[in-house]
Tab-separated table of C-alpha atoms (C1' of nucleotides) in Angstrom:
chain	number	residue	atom	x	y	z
X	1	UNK	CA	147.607	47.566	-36.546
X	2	UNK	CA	150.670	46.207	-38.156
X	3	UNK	CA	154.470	47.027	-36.097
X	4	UNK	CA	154.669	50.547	-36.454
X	5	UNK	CA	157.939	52.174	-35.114
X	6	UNK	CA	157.230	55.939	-35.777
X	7	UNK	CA	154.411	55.810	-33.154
X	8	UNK	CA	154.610	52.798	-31.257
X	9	UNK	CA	157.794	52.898	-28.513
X	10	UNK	CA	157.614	48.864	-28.169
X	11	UNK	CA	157.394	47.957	-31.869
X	12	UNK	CA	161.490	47.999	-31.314
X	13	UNK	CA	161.361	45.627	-28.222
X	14	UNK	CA	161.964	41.768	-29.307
X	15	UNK	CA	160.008	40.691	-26.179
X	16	UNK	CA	156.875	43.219	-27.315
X	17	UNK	CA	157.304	42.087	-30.543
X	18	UNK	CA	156.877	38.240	-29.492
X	19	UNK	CA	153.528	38.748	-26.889
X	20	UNK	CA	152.307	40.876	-30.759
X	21	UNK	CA	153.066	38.103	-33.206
X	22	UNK	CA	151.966	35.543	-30.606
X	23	UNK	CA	148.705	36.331	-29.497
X	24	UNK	CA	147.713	37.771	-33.381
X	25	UNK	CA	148.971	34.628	-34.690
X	26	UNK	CA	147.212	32.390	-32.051
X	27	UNK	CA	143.794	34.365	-32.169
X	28	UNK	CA	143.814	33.460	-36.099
X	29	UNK	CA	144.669	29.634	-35.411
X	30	UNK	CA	142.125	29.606	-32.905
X	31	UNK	CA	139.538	30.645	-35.482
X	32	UNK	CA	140.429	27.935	-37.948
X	33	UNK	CA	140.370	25.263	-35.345
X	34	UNK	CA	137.058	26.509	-34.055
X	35	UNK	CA	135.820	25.467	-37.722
X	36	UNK	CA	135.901	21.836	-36.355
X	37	UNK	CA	134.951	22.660	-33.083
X	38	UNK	CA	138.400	22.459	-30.946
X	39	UNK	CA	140.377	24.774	-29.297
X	40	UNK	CA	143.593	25.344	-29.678
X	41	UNK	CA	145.070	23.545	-26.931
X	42	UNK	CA	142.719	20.685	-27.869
X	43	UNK	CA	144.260	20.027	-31.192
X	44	UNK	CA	147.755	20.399	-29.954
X	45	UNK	CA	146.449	17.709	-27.359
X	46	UNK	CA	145.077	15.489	-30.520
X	47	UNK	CA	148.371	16.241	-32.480
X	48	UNK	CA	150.711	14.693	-29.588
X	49	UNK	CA	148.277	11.666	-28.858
X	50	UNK	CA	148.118	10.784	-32.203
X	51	UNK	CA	152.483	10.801	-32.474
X	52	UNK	CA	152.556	9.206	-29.392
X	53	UNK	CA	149.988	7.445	-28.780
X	54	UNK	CA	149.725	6.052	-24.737
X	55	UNK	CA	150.364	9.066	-22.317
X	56	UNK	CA	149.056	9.762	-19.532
X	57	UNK	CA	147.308	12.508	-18.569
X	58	UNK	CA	150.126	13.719	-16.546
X	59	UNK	CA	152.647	12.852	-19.654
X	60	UNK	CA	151.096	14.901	-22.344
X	61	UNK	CA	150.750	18.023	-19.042
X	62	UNK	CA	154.456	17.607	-18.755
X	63	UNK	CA	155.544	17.741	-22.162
X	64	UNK	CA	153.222	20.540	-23.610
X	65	UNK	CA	153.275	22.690	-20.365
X	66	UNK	CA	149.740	22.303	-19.325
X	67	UNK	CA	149.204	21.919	-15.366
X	68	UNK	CA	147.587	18.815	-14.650
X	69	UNK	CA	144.988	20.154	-12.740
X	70	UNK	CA	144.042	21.844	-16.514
X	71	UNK	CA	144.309	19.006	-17.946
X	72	UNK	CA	141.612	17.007	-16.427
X	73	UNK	CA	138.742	19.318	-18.001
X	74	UNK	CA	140.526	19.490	-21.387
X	75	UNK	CA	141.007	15.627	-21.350
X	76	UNK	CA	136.963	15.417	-20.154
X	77	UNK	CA	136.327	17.935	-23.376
X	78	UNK	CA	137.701	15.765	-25.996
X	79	UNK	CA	136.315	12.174	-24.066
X	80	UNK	CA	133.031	13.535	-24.055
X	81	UNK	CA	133.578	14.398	-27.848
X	82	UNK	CA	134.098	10.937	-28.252
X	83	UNK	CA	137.789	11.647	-29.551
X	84	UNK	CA	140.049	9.761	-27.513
X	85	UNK	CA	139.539	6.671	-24.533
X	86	UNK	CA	140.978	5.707	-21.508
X	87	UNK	CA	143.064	2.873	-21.092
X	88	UNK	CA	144.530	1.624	-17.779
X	89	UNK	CA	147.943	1.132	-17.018
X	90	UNK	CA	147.569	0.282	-13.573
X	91	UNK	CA	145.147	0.838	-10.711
X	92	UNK	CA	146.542	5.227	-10.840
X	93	UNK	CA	147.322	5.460	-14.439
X	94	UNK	CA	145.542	6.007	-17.637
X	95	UNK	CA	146.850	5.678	-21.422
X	96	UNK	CA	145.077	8.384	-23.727
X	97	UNK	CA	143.953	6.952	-27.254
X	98	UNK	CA	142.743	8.443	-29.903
X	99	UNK	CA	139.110	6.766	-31.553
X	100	UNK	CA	138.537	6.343	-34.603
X	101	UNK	CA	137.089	9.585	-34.630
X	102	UNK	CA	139.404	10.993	-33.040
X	103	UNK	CA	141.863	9.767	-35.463
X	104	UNK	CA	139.802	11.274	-38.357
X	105	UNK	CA	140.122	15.025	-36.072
X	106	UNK	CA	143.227	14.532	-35.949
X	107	UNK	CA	143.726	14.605	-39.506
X	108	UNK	CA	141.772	17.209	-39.631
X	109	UNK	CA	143.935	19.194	-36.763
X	110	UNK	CA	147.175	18.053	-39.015
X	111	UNK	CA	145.789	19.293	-42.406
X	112	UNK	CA	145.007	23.156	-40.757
X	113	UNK	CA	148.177	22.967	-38.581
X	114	UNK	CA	150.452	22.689	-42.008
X	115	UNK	CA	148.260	25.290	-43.646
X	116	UNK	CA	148.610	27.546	-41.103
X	117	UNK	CA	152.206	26.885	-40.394
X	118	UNK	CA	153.022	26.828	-44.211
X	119	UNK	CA	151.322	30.456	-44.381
X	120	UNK	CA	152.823	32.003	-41.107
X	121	UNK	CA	156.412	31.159	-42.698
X	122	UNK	CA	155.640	32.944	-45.951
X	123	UNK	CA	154.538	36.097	-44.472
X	124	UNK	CA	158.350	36.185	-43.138
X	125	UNK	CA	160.684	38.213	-45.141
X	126	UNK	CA	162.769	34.786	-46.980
X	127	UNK	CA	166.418	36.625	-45.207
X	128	UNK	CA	164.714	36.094	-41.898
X	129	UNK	CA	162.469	32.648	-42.409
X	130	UNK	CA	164.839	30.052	-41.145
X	131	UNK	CA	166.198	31.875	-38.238
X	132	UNK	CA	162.581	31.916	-36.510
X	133	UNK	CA	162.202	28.305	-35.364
X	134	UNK	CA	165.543	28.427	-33.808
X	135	UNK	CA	165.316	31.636	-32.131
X	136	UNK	CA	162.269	30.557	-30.461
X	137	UNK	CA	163.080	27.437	-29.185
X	138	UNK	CA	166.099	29.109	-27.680
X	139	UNK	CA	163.265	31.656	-25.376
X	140	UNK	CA	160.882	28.281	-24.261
X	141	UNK	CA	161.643	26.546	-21.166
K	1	UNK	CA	160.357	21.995	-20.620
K	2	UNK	CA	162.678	23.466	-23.110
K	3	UNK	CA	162.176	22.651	-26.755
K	4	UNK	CA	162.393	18.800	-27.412
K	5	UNK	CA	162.035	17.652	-30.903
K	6	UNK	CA	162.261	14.119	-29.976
K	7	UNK	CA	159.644	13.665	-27.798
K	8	UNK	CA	157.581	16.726	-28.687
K	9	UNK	CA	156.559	16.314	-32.328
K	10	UNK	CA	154.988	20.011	-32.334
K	11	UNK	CA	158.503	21.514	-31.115
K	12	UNK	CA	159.020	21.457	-34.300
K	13	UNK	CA	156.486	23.656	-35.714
K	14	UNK	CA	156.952	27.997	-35.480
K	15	UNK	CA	153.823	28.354	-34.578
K	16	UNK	CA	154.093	26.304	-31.628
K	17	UNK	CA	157.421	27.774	-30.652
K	18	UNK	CA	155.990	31.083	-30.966
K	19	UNK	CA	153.141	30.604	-28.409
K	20	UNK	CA	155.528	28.623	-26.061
K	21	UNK	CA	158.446	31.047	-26.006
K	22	UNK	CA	155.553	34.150	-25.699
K	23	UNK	CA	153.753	32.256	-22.615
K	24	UNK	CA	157.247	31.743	-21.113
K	25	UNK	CA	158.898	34.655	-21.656
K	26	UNK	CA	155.901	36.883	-20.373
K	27	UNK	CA	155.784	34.875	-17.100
K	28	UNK	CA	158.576	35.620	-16.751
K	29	UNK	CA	158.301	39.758	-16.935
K	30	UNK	CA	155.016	39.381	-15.563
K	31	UNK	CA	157.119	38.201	-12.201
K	32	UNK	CA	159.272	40.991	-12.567
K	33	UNK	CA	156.476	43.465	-13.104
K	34	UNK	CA	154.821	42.350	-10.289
K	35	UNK	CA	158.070	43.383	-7.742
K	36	UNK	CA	156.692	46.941	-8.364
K	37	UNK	CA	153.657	46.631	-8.247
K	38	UNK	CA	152.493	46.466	-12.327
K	39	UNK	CA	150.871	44.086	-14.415
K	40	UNK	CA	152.357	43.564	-18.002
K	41	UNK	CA	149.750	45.444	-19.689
K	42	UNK	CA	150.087	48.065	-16.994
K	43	UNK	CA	153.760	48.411	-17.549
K	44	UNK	CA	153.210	48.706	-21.392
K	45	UNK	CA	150.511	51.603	-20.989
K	46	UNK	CA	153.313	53.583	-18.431
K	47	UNK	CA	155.763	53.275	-20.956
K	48	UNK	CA	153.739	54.242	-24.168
K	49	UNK	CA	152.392	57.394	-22.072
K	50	UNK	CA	155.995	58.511	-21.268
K	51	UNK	CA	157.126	58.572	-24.593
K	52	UNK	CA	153.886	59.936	-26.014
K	53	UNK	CA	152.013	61.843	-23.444
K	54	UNK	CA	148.830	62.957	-24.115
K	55	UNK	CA	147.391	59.818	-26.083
K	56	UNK	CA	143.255	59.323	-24.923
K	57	UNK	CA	142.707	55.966	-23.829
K	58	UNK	CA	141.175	55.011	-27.520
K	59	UNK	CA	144.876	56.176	-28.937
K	60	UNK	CA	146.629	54.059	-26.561
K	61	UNK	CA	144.532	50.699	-27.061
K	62	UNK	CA	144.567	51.552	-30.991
K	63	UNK	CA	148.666	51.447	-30.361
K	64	UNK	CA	148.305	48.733	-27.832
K	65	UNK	CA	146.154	46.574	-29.779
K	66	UNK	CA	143.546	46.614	-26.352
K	67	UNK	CA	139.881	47.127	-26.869
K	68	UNK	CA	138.546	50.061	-25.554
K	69	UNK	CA	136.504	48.351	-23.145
K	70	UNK	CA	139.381	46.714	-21.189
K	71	UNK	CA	141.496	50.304	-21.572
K	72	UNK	CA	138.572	51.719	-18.427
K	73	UNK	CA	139.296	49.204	-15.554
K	74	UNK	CA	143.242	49.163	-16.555
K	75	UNK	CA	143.710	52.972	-16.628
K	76	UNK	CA	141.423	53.408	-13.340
K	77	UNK	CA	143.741	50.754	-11.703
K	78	UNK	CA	146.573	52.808	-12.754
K	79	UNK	CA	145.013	55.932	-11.878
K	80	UNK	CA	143.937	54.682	-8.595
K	81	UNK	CA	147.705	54.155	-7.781
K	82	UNK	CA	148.421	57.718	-8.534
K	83	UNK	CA	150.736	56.526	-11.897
K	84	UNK	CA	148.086	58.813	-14.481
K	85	UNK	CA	146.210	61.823	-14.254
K	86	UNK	CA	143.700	62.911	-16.906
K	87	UNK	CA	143.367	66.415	-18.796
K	88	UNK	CA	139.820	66.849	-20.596
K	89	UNK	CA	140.958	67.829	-24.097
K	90	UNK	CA	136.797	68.379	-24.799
K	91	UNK	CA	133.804	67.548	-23.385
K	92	UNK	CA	134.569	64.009	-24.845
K	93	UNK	CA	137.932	62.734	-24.966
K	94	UNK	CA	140.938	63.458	-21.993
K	95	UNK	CA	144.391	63.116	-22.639
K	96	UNK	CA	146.205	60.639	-20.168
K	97	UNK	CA	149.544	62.516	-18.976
K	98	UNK	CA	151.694	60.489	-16.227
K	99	UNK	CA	152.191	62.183	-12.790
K	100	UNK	CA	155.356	62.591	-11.187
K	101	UNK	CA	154.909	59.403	-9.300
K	102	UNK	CA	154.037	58.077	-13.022
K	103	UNK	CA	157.219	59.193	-14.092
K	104	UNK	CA	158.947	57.316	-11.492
K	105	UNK	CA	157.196	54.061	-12.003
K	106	UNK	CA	157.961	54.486	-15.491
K	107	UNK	CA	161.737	54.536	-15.105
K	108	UNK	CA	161.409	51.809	-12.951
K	109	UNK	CA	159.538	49.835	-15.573
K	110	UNK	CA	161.991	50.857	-18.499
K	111	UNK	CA	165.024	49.808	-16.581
K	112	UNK	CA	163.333	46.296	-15.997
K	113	UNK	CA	162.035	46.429	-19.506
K	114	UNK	CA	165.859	47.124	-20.789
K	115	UNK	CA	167.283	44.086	-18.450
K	116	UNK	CA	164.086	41.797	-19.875
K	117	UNK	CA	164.988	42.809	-23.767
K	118	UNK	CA	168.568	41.817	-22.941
K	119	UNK	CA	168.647	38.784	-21.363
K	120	UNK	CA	166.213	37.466	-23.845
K	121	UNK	CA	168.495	38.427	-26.735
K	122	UNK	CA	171.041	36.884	-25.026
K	123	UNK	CA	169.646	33.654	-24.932
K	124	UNK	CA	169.614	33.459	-28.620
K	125	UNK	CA	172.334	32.079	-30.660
K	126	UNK	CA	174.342	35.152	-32.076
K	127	UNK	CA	173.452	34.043	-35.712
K	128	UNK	CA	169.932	34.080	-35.109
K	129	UNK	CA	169.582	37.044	-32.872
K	130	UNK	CA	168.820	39.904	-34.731
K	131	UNK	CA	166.998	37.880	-37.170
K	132	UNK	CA	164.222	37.713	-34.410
K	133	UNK	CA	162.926	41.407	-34.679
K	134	UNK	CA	161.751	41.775	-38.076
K	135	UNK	CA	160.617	37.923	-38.139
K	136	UNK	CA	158.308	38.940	-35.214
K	137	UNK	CA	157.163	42.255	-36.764
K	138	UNK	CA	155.744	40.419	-40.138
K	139	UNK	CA	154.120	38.510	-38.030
K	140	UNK	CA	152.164	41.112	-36.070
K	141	UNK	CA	148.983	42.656	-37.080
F	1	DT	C1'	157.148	9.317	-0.006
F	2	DA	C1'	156.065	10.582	-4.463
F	3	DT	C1'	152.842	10.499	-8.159
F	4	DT	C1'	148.132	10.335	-10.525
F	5	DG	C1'	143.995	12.199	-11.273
F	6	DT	C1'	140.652	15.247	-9.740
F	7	DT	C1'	137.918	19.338	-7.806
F	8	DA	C1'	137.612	23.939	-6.480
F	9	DT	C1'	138.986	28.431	-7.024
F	10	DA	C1'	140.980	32.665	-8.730
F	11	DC	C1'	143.542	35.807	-11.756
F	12	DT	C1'	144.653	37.713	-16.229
F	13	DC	C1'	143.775	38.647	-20.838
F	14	DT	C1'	140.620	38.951	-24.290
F	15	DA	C1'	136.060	39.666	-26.624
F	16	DT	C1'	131.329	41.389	-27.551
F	17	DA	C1'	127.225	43.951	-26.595
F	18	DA	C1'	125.049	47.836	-24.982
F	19	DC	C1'	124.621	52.354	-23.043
F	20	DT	C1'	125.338	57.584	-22.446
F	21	DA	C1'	127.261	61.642	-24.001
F	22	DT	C1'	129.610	64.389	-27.274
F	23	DA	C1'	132.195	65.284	-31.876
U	1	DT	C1'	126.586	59.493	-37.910
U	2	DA	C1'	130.619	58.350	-35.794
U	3	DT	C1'	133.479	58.391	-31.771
U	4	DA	C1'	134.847	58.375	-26.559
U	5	DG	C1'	134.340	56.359	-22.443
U	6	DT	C1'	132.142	53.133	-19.601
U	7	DT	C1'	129.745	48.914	-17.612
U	8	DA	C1'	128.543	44.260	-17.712
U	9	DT	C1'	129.492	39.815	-19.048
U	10	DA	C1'	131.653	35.763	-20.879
U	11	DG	C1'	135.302	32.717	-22.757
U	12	DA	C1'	139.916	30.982	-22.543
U	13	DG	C1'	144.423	30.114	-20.479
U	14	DT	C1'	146.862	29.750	-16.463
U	15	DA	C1'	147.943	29.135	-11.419
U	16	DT	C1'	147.821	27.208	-6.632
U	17	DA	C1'	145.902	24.438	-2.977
U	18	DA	C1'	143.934	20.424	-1.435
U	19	DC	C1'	142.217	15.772	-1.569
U	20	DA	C1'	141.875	10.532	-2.206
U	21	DA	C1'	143.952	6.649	-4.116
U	22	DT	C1'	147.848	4.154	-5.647
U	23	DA	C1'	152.919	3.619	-7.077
DNA sequence: TATTGTTATACTCTATAACTATA
DNA sequence: TATAGTTATAGAGTATAACAATA
């Protein structure tokens, strides 16, 4: 059900409004990335390894708000898919690389990502498009 | 973490933004929910029922976008506290009508629902801000 | 002392299937 | 036949606590 002010009190709320657009948009990426067998968080995991290749565990955690205690399964996922290895650092630390397979799912990750990014902009009204990102960085932290 | 383009190469992308300012943000009314006792979802059903009473629990999910299965343990929770009561409208469907205690809870969860809305759209640069509303609502079904 | 990586655990939201009863 | 309400169950994200090992 689209936003539908005549009947729905909270279709005017901008905080509503964001939990709506959020979880409908995220339940649709989540589809397209389950067509290559990640979730969602996966590929945003593959996306950041493969720009910066060499966090740690506790790194990538930090920078795309994922608890390291929830990152040791996800991280276990994608080893076990043969996507990305383990390098040490020191005797505490690991480096996260992507494989050569993991390299090719990234692609993969990158080529959806833009799709769905490229179509999530065009469903915006063009008077409104530009203002999103901004907005939204301005709510995360 | 706020938004980082230059060591978060997905900061970058709407999409993204969206589900990290919608995680963070609802944390963050989740907390202030939970001083009265209420869960987000909760708080949404209290304040759909006060400006609609008489909605059957397949109404409200339809509105709500909440299956019908998860509307039975939320609206006995709710019940339970003594928030809803329910009037048979046949031998099928009852209409969900808040009590007086409802009532009260409701106002409580409207004035931190107005407080919420505002500080968010304070956060967001003036020439962005209303911009926000009707990106959010083409973004939502 | 602080940090890394891990395990265990629990809560919330979401999703589907299946069932009974009634429209 | 379709809908209302419910139960059971599972998947996914998120959260805290606790631990051993190392910086």
């Amino acid at each position: 059900m689209p936003a539908d002010l005549a009947n729905d009190p909270l279709a005017a709320l901008p905080g509503y409004a964001l939990r709506r657009a959020a979880t409908t948009q995220m339940a649709q990426l989540s589809v397209r990335m389950g067509t290559i067998g990640l979730r969602v968080t996966e590929a945003s995991v593959l996306l950041l390894i493969g720009a910066r290749p060499g966090l740690t565990s506790a790194d990538i955690g930090k920078i795309l708000d994922i608890q390291r205690a929830n990152m040791a399964p996800l991280l276990a996922r994608i080893e076990d898919a043969g996507l990305i290895v383990r390098a040490p650092i020191d005797r505490k630390s690991q480096a996260i690389l992507l494989t050569r397979a993991g390299e090719t799912r990234r692609a993969e990750v990158e080529a959806i990502t833009n799709a769905f990014e490229a179509e999530l902009l065009a469903r915006i009204p063009a008077e409104h498009r530009d203002h999103l990102l901004p907005a939204l960085q301005a709510l995360w932290d």
